[in-house]
Coordinates of C-alpha atoms and ligand atoms in Angstrom, one line a residue:
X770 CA -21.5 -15.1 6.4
X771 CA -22.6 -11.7 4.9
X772 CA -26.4 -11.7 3.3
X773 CA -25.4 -10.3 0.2
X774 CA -22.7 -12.5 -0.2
X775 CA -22.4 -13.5 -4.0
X776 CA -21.3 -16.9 -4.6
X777 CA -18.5 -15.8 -7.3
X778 CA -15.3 -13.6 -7.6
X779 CA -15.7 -10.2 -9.9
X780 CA -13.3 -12.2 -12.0
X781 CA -15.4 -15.2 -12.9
X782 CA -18.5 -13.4 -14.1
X783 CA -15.8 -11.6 -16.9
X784 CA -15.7 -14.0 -19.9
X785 CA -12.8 -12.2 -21.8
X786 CA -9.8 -14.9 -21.8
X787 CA -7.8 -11.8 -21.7
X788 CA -8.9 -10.1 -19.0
X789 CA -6.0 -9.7 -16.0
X790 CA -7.2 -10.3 -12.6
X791 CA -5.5 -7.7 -10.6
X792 CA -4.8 -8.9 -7.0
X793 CA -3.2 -5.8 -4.9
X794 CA -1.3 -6.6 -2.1
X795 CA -0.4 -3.3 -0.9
X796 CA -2.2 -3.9 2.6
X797 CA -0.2 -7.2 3.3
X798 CA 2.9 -7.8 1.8
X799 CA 3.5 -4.2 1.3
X800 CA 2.5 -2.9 5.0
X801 CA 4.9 -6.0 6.5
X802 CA 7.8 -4.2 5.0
X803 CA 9.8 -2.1 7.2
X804 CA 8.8 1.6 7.6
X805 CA 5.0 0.7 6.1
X806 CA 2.7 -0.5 8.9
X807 CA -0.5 1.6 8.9
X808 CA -2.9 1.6 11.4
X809 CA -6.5 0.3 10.9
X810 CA -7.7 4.0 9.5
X811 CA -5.0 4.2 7.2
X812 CA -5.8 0.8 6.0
X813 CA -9.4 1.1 5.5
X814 CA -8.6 4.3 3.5
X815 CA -6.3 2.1 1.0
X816 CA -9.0 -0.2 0.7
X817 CA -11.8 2.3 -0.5
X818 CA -9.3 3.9 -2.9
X819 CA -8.3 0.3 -4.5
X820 CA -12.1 -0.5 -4.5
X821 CA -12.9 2.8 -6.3
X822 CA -9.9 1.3 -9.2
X823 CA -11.5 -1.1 -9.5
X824 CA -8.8 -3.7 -8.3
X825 CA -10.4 -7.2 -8.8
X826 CA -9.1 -9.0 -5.4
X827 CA -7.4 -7.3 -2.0
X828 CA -5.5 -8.8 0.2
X829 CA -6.2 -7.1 3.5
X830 CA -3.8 -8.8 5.8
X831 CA -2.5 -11.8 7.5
X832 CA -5.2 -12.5 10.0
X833 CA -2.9 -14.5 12.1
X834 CA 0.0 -12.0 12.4
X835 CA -1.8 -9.8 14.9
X836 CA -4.8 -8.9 16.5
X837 CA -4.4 -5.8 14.7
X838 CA -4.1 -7.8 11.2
X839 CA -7.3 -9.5 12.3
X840 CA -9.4 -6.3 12.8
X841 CA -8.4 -4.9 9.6
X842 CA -9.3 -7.8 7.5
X843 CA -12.6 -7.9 9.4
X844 CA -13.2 -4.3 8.8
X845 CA -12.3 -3.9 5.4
X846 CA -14.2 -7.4 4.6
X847 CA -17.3 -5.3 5.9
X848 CA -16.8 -2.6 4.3
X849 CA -15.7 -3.7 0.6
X850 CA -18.4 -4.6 -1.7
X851 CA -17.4 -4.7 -5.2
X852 CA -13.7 -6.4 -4.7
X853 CA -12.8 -9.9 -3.6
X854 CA -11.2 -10.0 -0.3
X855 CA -8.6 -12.1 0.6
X856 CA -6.8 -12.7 3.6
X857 CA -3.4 -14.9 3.8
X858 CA -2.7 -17.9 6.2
X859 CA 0.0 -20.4 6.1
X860 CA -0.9 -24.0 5.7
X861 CA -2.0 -24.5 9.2
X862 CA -5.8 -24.9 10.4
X863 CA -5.1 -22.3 12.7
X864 CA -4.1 -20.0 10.6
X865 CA -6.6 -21.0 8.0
X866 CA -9.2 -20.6 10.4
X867 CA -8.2 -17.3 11.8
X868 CA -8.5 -16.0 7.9
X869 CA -11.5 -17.1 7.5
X870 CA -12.9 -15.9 10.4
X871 CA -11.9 -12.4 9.9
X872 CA -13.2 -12.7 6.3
X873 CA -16.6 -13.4 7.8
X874 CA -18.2 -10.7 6.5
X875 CA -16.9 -9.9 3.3
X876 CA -19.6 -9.9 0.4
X877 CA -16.6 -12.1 -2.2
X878 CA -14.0 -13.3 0.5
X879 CA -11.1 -15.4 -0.7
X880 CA -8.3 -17.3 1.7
X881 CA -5.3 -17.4 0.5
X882 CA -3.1 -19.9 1.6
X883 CA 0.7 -21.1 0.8
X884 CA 3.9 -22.9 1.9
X885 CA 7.2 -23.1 0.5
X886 CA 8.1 -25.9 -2.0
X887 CA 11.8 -24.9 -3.2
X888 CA 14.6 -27.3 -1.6
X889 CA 16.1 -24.7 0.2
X890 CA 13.2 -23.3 2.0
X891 CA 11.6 -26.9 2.8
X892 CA 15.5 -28.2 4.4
X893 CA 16.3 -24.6 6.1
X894 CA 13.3 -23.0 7.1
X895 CA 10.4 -25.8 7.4
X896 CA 12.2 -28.6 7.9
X897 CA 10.2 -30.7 6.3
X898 CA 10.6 -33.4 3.5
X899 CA 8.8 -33.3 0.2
X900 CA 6.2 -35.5 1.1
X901 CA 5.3 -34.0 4.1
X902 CA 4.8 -30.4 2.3
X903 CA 3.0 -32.5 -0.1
X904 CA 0.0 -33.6 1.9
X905 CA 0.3 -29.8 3.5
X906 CA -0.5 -28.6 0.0
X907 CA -3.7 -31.0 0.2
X908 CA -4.6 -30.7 3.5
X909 CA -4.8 -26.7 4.0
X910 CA -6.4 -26.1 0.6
X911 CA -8.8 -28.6 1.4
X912 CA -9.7 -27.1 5.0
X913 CA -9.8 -23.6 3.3
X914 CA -12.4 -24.9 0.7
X915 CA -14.3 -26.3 3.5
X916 CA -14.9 -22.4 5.0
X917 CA -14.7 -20.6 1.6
X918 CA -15.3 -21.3 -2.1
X919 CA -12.8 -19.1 -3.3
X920 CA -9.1 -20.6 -2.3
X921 CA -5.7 -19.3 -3.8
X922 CA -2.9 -21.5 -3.3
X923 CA 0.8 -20.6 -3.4
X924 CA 3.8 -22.6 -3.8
X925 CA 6.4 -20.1 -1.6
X926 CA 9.9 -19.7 -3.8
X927 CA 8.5 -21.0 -6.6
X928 CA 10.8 -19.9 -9.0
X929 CA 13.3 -22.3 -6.9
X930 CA 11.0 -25.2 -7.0
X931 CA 11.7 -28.3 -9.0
X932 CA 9.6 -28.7 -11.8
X933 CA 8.4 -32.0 -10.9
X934 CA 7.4 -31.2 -7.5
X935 CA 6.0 -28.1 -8.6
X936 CA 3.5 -29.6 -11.2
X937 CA 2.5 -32.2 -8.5
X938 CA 2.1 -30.0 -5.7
X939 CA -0.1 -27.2 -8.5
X940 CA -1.9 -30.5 -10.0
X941 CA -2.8 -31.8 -5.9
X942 CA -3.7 -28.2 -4.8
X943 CA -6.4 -27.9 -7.8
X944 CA -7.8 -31.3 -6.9
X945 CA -8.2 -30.2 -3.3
X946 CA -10.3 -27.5 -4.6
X947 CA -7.5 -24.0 -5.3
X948 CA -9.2 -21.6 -7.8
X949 CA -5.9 -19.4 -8.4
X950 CA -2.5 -21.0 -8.7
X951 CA -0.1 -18.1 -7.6
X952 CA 3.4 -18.7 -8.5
X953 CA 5.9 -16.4 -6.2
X954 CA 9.1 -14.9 -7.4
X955 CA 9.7 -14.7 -3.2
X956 CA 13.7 -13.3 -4.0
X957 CA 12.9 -11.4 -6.9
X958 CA 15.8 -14.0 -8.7
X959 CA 13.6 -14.8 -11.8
X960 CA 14.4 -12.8 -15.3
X961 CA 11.7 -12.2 -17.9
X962 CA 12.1 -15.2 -20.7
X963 CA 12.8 -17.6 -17.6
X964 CA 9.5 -17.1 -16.0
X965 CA 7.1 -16.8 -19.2
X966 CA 8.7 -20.8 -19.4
X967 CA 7.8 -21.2 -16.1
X968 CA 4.2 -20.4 -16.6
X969 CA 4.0 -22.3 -20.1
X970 CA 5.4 -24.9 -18.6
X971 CA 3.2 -25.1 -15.9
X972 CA 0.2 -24.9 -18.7
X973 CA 1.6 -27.9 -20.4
X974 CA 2.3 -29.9 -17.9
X975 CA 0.1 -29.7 -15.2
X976 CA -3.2 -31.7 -16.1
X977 CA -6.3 -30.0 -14.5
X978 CA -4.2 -26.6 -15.0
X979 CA -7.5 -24.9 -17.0
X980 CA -9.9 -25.5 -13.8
X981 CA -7.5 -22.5 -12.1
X982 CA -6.3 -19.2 -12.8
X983 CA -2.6 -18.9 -13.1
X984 CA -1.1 -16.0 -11.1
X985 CA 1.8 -14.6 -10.8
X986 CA 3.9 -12.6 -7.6
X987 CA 7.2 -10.8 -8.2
X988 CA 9.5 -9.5 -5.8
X989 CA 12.0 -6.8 -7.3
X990 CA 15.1 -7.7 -6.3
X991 CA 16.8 -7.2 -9.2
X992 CA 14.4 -4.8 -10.7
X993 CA 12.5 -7.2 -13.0
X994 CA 9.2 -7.4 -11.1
X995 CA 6.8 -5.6 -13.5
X996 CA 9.3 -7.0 -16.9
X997 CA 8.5 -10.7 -15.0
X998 CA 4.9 -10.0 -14.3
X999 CA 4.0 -8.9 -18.1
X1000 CA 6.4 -12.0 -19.7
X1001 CA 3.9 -14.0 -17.4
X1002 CA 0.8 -12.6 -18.7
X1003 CA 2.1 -12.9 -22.0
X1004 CA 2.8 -16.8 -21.6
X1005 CA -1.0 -17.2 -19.8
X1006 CA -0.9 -16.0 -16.7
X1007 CA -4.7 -14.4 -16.0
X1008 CA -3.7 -12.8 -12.5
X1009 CA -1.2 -10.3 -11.6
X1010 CA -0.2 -9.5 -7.4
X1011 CA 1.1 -6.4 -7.3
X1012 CA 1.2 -3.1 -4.8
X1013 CA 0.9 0.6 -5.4
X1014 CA 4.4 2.3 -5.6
X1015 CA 5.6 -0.9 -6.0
X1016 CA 6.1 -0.9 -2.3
X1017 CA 7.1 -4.4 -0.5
X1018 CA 9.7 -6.6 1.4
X1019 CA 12.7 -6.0 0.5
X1020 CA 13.3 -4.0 -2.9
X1021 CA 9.7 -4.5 -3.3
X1022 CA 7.0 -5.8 -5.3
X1023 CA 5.9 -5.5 -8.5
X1024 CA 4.0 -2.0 -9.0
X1025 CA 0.5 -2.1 -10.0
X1026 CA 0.8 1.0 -12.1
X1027 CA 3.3 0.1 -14.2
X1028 CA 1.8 -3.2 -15.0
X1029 CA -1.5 -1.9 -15.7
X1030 CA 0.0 1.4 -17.9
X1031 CA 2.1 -1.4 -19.9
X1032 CA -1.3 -3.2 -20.6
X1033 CA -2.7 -0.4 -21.5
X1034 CA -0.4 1.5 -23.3
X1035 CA 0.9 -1.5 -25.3
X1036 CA -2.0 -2.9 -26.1
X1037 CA -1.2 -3.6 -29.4
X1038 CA 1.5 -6.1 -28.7
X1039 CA -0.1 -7.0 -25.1
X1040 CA -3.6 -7.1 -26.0
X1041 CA -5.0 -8.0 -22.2
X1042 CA -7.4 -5.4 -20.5
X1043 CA -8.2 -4.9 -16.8
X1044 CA -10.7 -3.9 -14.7
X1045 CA -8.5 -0.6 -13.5
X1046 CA -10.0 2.8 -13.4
X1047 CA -6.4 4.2 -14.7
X1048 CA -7.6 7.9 -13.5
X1049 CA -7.4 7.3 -10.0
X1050 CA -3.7 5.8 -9.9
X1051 CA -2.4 9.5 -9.3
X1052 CA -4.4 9.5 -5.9
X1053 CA -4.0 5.9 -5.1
X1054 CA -0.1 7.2 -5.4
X1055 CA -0.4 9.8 -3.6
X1056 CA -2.3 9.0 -1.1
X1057 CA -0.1 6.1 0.1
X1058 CA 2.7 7.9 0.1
X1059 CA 1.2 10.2 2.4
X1060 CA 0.4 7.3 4.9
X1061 CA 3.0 5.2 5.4
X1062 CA 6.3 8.5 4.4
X1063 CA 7.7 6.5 1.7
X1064 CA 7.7 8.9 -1.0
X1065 CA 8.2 8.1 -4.7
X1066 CA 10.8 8.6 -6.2
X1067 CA 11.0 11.4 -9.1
X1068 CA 11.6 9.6 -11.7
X1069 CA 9.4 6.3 -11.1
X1070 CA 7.4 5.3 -14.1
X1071 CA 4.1 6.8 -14.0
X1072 CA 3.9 8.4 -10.4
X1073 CA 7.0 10.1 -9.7
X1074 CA 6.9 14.2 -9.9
X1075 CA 9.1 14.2 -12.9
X1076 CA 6.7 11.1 -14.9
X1077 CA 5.0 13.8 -17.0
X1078 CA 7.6 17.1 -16.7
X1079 CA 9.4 18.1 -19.8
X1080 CA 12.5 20.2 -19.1
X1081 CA 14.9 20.1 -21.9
X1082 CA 14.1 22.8 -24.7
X1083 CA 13.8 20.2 -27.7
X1084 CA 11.4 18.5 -25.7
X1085 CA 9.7 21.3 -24.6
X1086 CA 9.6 22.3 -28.6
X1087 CA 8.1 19.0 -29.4
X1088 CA 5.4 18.7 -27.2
X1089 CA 4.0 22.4 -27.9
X1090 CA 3.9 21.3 -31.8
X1091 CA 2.3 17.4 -31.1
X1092 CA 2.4 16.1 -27.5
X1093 CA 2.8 12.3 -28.9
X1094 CA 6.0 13.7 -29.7
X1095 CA 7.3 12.7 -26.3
X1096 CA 4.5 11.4 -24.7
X1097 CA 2.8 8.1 -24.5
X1098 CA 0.5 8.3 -22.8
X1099 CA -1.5 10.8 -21.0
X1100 CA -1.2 12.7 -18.1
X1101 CA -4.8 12.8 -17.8
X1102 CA -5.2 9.3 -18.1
X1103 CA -3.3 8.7 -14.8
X1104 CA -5.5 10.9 -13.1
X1105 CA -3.2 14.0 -13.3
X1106 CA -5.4 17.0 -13.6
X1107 CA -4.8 20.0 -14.2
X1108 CA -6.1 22.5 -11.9
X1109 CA -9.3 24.5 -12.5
X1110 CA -9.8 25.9 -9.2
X1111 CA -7.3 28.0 -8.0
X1112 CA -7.3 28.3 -4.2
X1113 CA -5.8 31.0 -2.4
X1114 CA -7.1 33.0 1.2
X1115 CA -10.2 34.3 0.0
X1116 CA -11.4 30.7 -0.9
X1117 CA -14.1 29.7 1.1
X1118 CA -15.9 26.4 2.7
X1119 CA -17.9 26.0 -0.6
X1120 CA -14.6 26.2 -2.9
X1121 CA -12.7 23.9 -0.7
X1122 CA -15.3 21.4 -0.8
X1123 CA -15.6 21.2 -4.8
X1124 CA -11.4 21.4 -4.9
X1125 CA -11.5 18.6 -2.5
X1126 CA -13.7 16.5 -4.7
X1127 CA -11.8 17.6 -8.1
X1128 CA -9.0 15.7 -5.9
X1129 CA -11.2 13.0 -5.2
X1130 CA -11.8 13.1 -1.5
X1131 CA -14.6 12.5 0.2
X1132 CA -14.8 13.9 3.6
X1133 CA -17.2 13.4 6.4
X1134 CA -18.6 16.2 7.6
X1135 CA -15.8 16.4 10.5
X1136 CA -13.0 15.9 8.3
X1137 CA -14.1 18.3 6.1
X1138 CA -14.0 20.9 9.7
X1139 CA -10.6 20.1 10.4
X1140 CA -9.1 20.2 7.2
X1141 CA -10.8 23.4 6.2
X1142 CA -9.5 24.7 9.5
X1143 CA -6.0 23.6 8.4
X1144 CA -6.3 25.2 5.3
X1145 CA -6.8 28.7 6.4
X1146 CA -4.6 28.6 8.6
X1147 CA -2.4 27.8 5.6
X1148 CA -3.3 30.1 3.6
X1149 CA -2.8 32.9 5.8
X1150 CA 0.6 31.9 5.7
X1151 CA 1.2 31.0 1.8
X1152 CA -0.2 33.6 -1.2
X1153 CA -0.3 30.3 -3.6
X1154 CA -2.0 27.1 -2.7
X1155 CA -1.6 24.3 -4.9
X1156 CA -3.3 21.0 -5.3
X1157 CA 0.1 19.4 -3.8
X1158 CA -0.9 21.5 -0.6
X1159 CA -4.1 21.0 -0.3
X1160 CA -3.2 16.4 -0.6
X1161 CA -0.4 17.0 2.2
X1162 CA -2.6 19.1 4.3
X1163 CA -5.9 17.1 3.6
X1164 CA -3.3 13.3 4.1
X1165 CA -2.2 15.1 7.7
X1166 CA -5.2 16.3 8.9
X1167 CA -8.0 13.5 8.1
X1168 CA -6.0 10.2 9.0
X1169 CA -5.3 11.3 12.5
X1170 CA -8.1 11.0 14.2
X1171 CA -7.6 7.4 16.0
X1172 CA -4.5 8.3 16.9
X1173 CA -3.4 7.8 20.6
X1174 CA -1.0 10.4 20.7
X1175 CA -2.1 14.0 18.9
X1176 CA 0.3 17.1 18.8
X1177 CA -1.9 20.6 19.6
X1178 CA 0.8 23.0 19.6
X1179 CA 4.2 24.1 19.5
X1180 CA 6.7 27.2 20.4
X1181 CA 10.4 27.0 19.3
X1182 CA 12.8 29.5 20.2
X1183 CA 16.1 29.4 17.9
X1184 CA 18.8 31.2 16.1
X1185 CA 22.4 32.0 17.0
X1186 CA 22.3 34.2 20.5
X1187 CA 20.9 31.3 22.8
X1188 CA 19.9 27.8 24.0
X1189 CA 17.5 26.5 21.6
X1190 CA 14.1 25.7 23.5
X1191 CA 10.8 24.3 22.4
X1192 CA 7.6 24.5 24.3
X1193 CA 5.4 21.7 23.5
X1194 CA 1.9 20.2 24.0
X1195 CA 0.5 17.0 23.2
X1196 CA -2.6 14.9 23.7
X1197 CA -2.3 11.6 25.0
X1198 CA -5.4 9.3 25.3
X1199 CA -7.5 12.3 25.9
X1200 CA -5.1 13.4 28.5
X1201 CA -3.3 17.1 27.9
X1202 CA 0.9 17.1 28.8
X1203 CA 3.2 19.6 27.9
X1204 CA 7.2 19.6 28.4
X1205 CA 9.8 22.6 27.7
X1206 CA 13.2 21.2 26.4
X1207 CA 16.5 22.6 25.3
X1208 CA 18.1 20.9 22.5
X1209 CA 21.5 21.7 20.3
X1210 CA 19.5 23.2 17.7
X1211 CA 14.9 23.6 17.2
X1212 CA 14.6 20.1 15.7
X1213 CA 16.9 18.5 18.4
X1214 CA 14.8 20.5 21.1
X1215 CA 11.3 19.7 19.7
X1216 CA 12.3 16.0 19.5
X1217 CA 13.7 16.3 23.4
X1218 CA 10.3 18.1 24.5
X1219 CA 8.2 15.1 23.1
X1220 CA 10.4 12.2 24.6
X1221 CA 9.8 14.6 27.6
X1222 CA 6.5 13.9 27.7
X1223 CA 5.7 10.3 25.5
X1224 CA 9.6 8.6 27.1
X1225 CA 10.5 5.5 24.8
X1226 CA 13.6 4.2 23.5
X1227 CA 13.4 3.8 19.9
X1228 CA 16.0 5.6 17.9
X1229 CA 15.9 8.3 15.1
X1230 CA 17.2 6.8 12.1
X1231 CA 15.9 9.1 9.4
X1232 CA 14.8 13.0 9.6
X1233 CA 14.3 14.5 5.9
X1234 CA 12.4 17.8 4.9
X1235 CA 11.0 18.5 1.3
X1236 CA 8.9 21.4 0.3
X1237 CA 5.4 20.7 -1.4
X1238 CA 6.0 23.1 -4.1
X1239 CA 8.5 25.8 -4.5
X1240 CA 9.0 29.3 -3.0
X1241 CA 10.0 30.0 0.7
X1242 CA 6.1 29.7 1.8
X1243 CA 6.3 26.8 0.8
X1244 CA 4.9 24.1 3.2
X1245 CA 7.3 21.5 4.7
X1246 CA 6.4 17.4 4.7
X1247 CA 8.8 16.1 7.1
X1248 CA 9.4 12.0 7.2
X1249 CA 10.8 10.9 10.2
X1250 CA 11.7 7.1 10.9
X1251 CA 12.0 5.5 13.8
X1252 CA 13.4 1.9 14.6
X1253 CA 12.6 -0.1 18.2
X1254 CA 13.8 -3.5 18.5
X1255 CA 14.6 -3.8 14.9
X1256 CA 11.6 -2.9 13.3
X1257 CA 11.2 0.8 11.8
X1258 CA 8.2 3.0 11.0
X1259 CA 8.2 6.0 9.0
X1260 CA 5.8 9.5 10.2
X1261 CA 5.2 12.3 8.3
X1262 CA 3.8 15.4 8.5
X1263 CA 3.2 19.0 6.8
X1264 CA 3.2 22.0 7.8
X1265 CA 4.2 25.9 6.7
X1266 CA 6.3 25.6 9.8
X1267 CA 9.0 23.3 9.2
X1268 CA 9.6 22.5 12.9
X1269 CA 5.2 22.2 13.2
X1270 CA 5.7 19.8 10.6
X1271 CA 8.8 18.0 12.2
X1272 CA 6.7 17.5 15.6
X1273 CA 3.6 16.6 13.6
X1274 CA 5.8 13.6 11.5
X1275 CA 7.7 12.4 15.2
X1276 CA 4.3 12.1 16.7
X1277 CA 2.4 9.9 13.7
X1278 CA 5.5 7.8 13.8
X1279 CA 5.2 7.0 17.6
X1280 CA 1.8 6.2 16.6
X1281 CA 2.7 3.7 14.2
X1282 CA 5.5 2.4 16.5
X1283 CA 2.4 1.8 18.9
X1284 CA 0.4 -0.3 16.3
X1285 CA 3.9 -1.9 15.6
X1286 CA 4.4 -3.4 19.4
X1287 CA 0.6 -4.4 19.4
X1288 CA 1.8 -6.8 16.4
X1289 CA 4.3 -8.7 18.2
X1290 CA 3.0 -7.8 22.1
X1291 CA -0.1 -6.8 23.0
X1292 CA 0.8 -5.7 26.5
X1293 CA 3.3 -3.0 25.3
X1294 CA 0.4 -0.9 23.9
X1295 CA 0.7 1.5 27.2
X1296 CA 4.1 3.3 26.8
Ligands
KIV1361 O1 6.6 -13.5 -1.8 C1 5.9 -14.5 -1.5 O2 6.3 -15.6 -1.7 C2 4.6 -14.2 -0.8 C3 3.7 -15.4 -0.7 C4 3.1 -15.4 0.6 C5 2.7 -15.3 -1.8 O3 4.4 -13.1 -0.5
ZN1362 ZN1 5.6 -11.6 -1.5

């Protein structure tokens, strides 16, 4: 165990019985939903930028899942010092073992540890009878206490659970030593004035209930993750789990910046507070987005491009005369700045270092070389370079740098009088390779030259193109998603060459696909 380990969680030196734990989950149950795997750069990167919000507890992974899972746990427990750490097993020693393992290192490590108690999933999917899940609950919380102090338990589908069962199963996994009851909305099925009973409930009934935190996990199935998660809070619940973008299984989970904007805003009829730094949400945003190509939507609450825009003339009218006409909060407060610096060709090293900390990155030295690099190539290209640019460039040229398979160049020949034909080159492990291809049409030929050279099987499911920011130099981010043996992964990449940028998005996704096979089979890392 670490040597500056301290023997409590951020949240139990905070006396405030109003103060919301917030648990993000982004790196586990939000990277184990299709399209979002990360590789173990990406997901140190998450980490620092949740750290820096001040999020209270991370889950990293699921040791168990992979080797891959394991090593980022391990890392990030290494490298996070001010947030708890958690990593997720089921209730088996194994897996309980493997967590705590990989949390080793971690200065406030937490295992978190859960089966499923609802009827259904006990019949159908562990086949195991009540009683049998009860000592389960008993046994695995008490082996996780015996390797760490702080142990989360979780009751899987336990908005299906039967009450009884549920308080006796909550009441056994406190005795056994669980510090943080989490109660799962697994399907999303719950609805606001359902669960706040739930949790009150659970207070009244459960007899050792005030020797744990309540917590609460929403899936968003029917779009009531964040309405489920504040109803919670409101009837006592002192944690929140919850991902950036609200990304997740399925429709999702419940997004962390709407939950902590409704504290925040509505503090006078929610009068909770958490530890988030609310300025860097905007980063957090975009930066995940950037990793894993699921961009937000438009109009998402809080993130999306059109959060803060005011189109219609009344509006527009409003605002000018009192921006709390149509405003509540902020677009400062989320960490949407507007631009001092205004970068353009003539900018140099120095001004692209202090517009890359205005953004909030902090590059090593080498980082800083390539992405520089990029950006003059850029702006040789483009009269205007905005701050969206410079995030897509910075996102595209900083994260690749473990990646087995790197593009270095690209020649496309196109239009109406010929065969289409790209000339491309990759690196592969070090190794250079370069394939010519023909193709019905520049995309179709640049996708043909790199199966030339990396051959695999997985199909193109997705290929979408959206400018940055507006004008015909604009610079292209392409997502590109790809799906072998049923499981998908999303690239993406920018460029002021579309078809650059279509090469550079193909090639991150085959490098995700490869940290995708090393989950399930570790032999099927060599192509
Ligand atoms: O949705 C769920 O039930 C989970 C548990 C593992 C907490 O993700
Ligand atoms: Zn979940």
């Amino acid at each position: 165990m670490s040597q500056d380990r301290k023997p409590e969680t951020t949240t139990d030196q905070d006396d405030d019985p109003n103060r919301v734990v917030i648990f993000d989950t982004t790196l586990r149950d939000g990277e184990q939903s299709p399209g979002c795997s990360m590789n173990l750069e990406e997901k140190v990167s998450v980490a620092q930028v949740l750290e820096e919000m001040g999020v209270d507890v991370i889950e990293a992974g699921f040791p168990i899942a992979s080797n891959g899972d394991f090593e980022a746990v391990n890392v990030i427990a290494k490298r996070i010092k001010n947030s708890t750490v958690a990593g997720l097993a089921r209730a088996t020693p194994k897996d309980i073992d493997r967590a705590g393992e990989a949390l080793k290192p971690a200065v406030r490590p937490r295992i978190h540890t859960f089966i499923s108690t609802s009827p259904l999933h006990m019949k159908f999917k562990l086949q195991m009878a009540p009683e049998a899940v009860h000592q389960a609950v008993i046994d695995s919380v008490g082996h996780a206490r015996n390797l760490c102090d702080d142990v989360e338990w979780s009751p899987e589908d336990g908005t299906r659970t039967e009450h009884d069962f549920l308080c006796r199963c909550v009441e056994s996994a406190i005795k056994a030593g669980a510090r943080t009851i989490n109660i799962p909305d697994t399907v999303g099925y719950t609805i606001p004035s359902e669960f706040a009973a739930l949790i009150e409930m659970l207070r009244n009934r459960v007899p050792n209930i005030d020797r744990a935190v309540i917590s609460v996990h929403c899936h968003n199935d029917l779009g009531l993750a964040v309405a489920n998660s504040v109803a919670a809070v409101h009837a006592g619940a002192r944690q929140v789990e919850c991902t950036i973008n609200g990304i997740g299984e399925r429709a999702g989970n419940a997004a962390m910046e709407e939950i902590v904007m409704a504290l925040r805003t509505r503090h006078d009829v929610l009068p909770y507070r958490t530890g988030i730094d609310t300025t860097v949400i905007t980063r957090a945003s975009r930066h995940l987005a950037a990793i894993t190509g699921f961009s937000v939507q438009p109009n998402k609450a809080i993130v999306g491009a059109n959060a803060f825009a005011h189109e219609s003339g009344i509006h527009q009218d409003g605002m000018l005369k009192n921006a709390e006409t149509y405003e509540i909060m902020t677009p400062e407060s989320v960490g949407l700045v507007r631009s001092k610096l205004v970068m353009g060709k003539h900018s140099g090293r120095h001004a692209f270092s202090e517009k890359l900390k205005e953004l909030g990155f902090e590059l090593k030295q080498n980082e800083l070389e390539d992405a520089f690099f990029r950006f003059k190539d850029l702006a040789d290209h483009k009269k205007d370079i905005y701050d969206e640019d410079i995030i897509a460039l910075v996102d595209d040229a900083v994260l690749r740098h473990n990646d087995h398979i790197k593009f270095l160049g690209l020649q496309v020949v196109c239009g109406s009088k010929g065969p289409q034909t790209a000339e491309l080159e990759l690196e592969i492990d070090g190794r250079h390779a370069k394939a010519k291809a023909d193709g019905n049409g520049p995309v179709d030929a640049t996708f043909a030259a790199i199966r030339e050279i990396f051959p695999h099987q997985a199909e193109l499911q997705l290929y979408q193109v959206h400018a940055v920011t507006g004008g015909t130099d604009a610079q292209a981010e392409v997502t590109v998603r790809l799906e072998e043996n049923g499981k998908s992964v999303n690239g993406q990449g920018a460029d002021h060459d579309t078809l650059v940028a279509s090469a550079r998005a193909y090639v991150n996704a085959l490098n995700k696909l490869l940290v995708k096979r090393e989950k399930t089979a570790p032999a099927a890392m060599t192509a």
